[in-house]
Coordinates of N, CA and C in Angstrom, one line a residue:
Q1 N 3.3 -24.4 -2.0 CA 4.1 -23.7 -1.0 C 5.6 -23.7 -1.4
E2 N 5.9 -25.0 -2.0 CA 7.4 -25.0 -2.3 C 7.7 -24.2 -3.2
L3 N 7.1 -23.9 -4.2 CA 7.1 -22.9 -5.3 C 7.4 -21.5 -4.7
I4 N 6.5 -21.2 -3.8 CA 6.4 -19.9 -2.9 C 7.7 -19.6 -2.2
D5 N 8.1 -20.7 -1.6 CA 9.3 -20.7 -0.8 C 10.8 -20.9 -1.6
D6 N 10.6 -21.1 -3.0 CA 11.9 -21.4 -3.6 C 12.6 -20.1 -3.6
P7 N 13.9 -20.3 -3.3 CA 14.9 -19.0 -3.2 C 15.0 -18.3 -4.6
H8 N 15.1 -19.1 -5.9 CA 15.1 -18.5 -6.9 C 14.0 -17.6 -7.4
V9 N 12.8 -18.3 -7.2 CA 11.5 -17.6 -7.5 C 11.3 -16.4 -6.5
R10 N 11.8 -16.3 -5.4 CA 11.6 -15.3 -4.4 C 12.6 -14.1 -4.9
E11 N 13.9 -14.6 -5.5 CA 14.7 -13.6 -5.9 C 14.3 -13.1 -7.2
R12 N 13.6 -13.7 -8.1 CA 13.1 -13.1 -9.4 C 11.8 -12.2 -9.0
G13 N 11.3 -12.2 -7.7 CA 10.2 -11.6 -7.4 C 9.0 -11.8 -8.3
F14 N 8.9 -13.2 -8.4 CA 7.5 -13.6 -9.3 C 6.3 -13.5 -8.6
F15 N 6.3 -13.6 -7.1 CA 5.0 -13.6 -6.5 C 5.0 -11.8 -5.9
R16 N 3.8 -11.4 -5.9 CA 3.5 -9.9 -5.5 C 2.4 -9.9 -4.4
T17 N 2.5 -9.4 -3.2 CA 1.4 -9.1 -2.4 C 0.6 -8.1 -2.7
I18 N -0.7 -8.6 -2.8 CA -1.7 -7.4 -3.1 C -2.6 -7.4 -1.8
H19 N -3.1 -6.4 -1.2 CA -4.2 -6.1 -0.4 C -5.6 -6.1 -1.0
H20 N -6.5 -7.1 -0.4 CA -7.6 -7.1 -0.8 C -8.5 -6.4 0.3
P21 N -9.3 -5.7 0.0 CA -10.3 -5.0 1.3 C -11.0 -6.1 2.2
V22 N -11.3 -7.2 1.5 CA -12.2 -8.2 2.1 C -11.3 -9.4 2.4
M23 N -10.4 -9.7 1.7 CA -9.7 -11.1 1.8 C -8.3 -10.9 2.5
G24 N -7.9 -9.5 2.6 CA -6.5 -9.2 3.3 C -5.5 -9.3 2.3
E25 N -4.4 -9.8 2.9 CA -3.2 -10.0 1.9 C -3.2 -11.2 1.0
L26 N -3.0 -11.2 -0.2 CA -3.1 -12.2 -1.3 C -1.7 -12.2 -1.9
L27 N -1.2 -13.5 -2.4 CA -0.2 -13.6 -3.2 C -0.8 -13.5 -4.7
F28 N 0.1 -12.9 -5.5 CA -0.3 -12.6 -6.9 C 0.8 -13.0 -7.7
A29 N 0.7 -13.9 -8.6 CA 1.7 -14.3 -9.6 C 1.9 -13.3 -10.6
Q30 N 3.0 -12.8 -11.1 CA 3.3 -12.1 -12.0 C 3.6 -12.7 -13.3
M31 N 3.9 -12.0 -14.4 CA 4.3 -12.7 -15.5 C 5.5 -13.6 -15.2
P32 N 5.7 -14.7 -16.0 CA 6.6 -15.7 -15.8 C 7.9 -15.2 -16.4
Y33 N 8.0 -14.1 -17.0 CA 9.3 -13.6 -18.0 C 9.3 -12.3 -17.7
K34 N 10.8 -11.7 -17.6 CA 11.0 -10.5 -17.5 C 11.9 -10.1 -18.7
T35 N 11.7 -8.8 -19.3 CA 12.2 -8.3 -20.4 C 13.0 -6.9 -19.9
V36 N 13.7 -6.4 -21.0 CA 14.3 -4.9 -20.5 C 13.5 -4.0 -20.4
E37 N 12.4 -4.3 -21.2 CA 11.2 -3.1 -20.8 C 10.4 -3.4 -19.9
S38 N 10.5 -4.4 -19.3 CA 9.5 -4.6 -18.2 C 9.6 -3.6 -17.2
S39 N 8.3 -3.3 -16.6 CA 8.1 -2.3 -15.5 C 7.4 -3.1 -14.4
P40 N 7.6 -2.6 -13.2 CA 7.0 -3.4 -11.9 C 5.4 -3.3 -12.2
G41 N 4.8 -2.4 -13.0 CA 3.5 -2.6 -13.2 C 2.7 -2.1 -12.0
N42 N 1.3 -1.9 -12.1 CA 0.4 -1.6 -10.9 C -0.6 -2.5 -11.0
Y43 N -0.6 -3.2 -10.0 CA -1.6 -4.6 -9.8 C -2.5 -3.9 -8.4
F44 N -3.8 -4.3 -8.9 CA -4.8 -3.9 -7.9 C -5.8 -5.2 -7.6
H45 N -6.4 -5.3 -6.7 CA -7.4 -6.3 -6.4 C -8.6 -6.1 -7.5
S46 N -9.3 -7.2 -7.7 CA -10.4 -7.1 -8.6 C -11.4 -6.1 -8.0
P47 N -12.1 -5.4 -8.9 CA -13.2 -4.5 -8.1 C -14.1 -5.2 -7.2
L48 N -14.7 -4.8 -6.2 CA -15.9 -5.3 -5.4 C -17.0 -4.7 -6.1
L49 N -18.0 -5.6 -5.9 CA -19.5 -5.2 -6.4 C -19.9 -3.7 -6.2
G50 N -20.1 -3.0 -7.2 CA -20.5 -1.7 -6.9 C -19.3 -0.6 -6.6
E51 N -18.1 -1.1 -6.3 CA -16.9 -0.2 -5.9 C -16.8 0.9 -6.9
H52 N -16.9 0.8 -8.2 CA -16.8 2.1 -9.1 C -18.1 2.5 -9.5
N53 N -19.2 2.4 -8.8 CA -20.5 2.9 -9.4 C -20.5 4.5 -9.5
G54 N -19.8 5.1 -8.7 CA -19.9 6.5 -8.8 C -19.1 7.1 -9.9
Y55 N -17.9 6.6 -10.1 CA -17.1 6.9 -11.2 C -18.1 6.4 -12.6
V56 N -18.3 5.2 -12.7 CA -19.1 5.0 -13.8 C -20.3 5.5 -14.2
F57 N -21.4 5.5 -13.2 CA -22.5 6.3 -13.4 C -22.6 7.6 -13.2
G58 N -21.7 8.1 -12.6 CA -21.6 9.5 -12.4 C -20.7 10.3 -13.3
E59 N -19.6 10.1 -13.3 CA -18.5 10.6 -14.2 C -18.6 10.4 -15.8
L60 N -18.8 9.0 -15.9 CA -18.8 8.5 -17.4 C -20.2 8.5 -18.0
L61 N -21.2 8.4 -17.2 CA -22.5 8.4 -17.7 C -23.4 9.6 -17.4
G62 N -23.0 10.5 -16.6 CA -23.4 11.7 -16.3 C -24.4 11.6 -15.2
L63 N -24.9 10.6 -14.5 CA -25.9 10.7 -13.7 C -25.6 11.5 -12.3
S64 N -26.7 12.4 -11.7 CA -26.4 13.0 -10.7 C -26.3 12.1 -9.5
A65 N -25.7 12.7 -8.4 CA -25.5 11.9 -7.0 C -26.9 11.5 -6.6
D66 N -27.8 12.2 -6.5 CA -29.2 12.0 -6.2 C -29.8 11.0 -7.0
E67 N -29.5 10.7 -8.3 CA -30.0 9.7 -9.1 C -29.4 8.4 -8.9
I68 N -28.0 8.3 -8.6 CA -27.3 7.2 -8.2 C -27.9 6.8 -6.9
A69 N -28.1 7.8 -6.0 CA -28.7 7.3 -4.4 C -30.0 6.5 -4.7
R70 N -30.8 7.3 -5.7 CA -32.1 6.6 -5.9 C -32.1 5.4 -6.6
L71 N -31.2 5.0 -7.4 CA -31.2 3.8 -8.0 C -30.5 2.7 -7.0
E72 N -29.6 3.1 -6.0 CA -29.2 2.1 -5.2 C -30.3 1.9 -4.2
R73 N -31.2 2.9 -3.6 CA -32.3 2.6 -2.8 C -33.4 1.4 -3.4
E74 N -33.5 1.8 -4.8 CA -34.5 0.9 -5.5 C -33.7 -0.4 -5.9
K75 N -32.7 -0.7 -5.3 CA -31.8 -1.9 -5.8 C -31.5 -2.2 -7.3
V76 N -31.4 -1.1 -8.0 CA -31.1 -1.3 -9.4 C -29.5 -1.3 -9.5
L77 N -28.9 -0.6 -8.5 CA -27.5 -0.6 -8.5 C -27.1 -1.0 -7.1
Y78 N -26.1 -1.8 -7.0 CA -25.6 -2.3 -5.5 C -24.4 -1.4 -5.3

């Protein structure tokens, strides 16, 4: 907690808040250094189980929505 509350650490923006759909707001430590080329970056929560099934199985692998639904009903996909 001392590190999170440290004025220098706060000023450097070391911690970033990320919203997680299940766990709520979480603090995430960024890289401990900054360079001229550093950008704020895009930070996202880790994917939830099955969160990207539509994209992976539908768009990347070409399965139809009906086939994905069938696999979910049969508990092949979650």
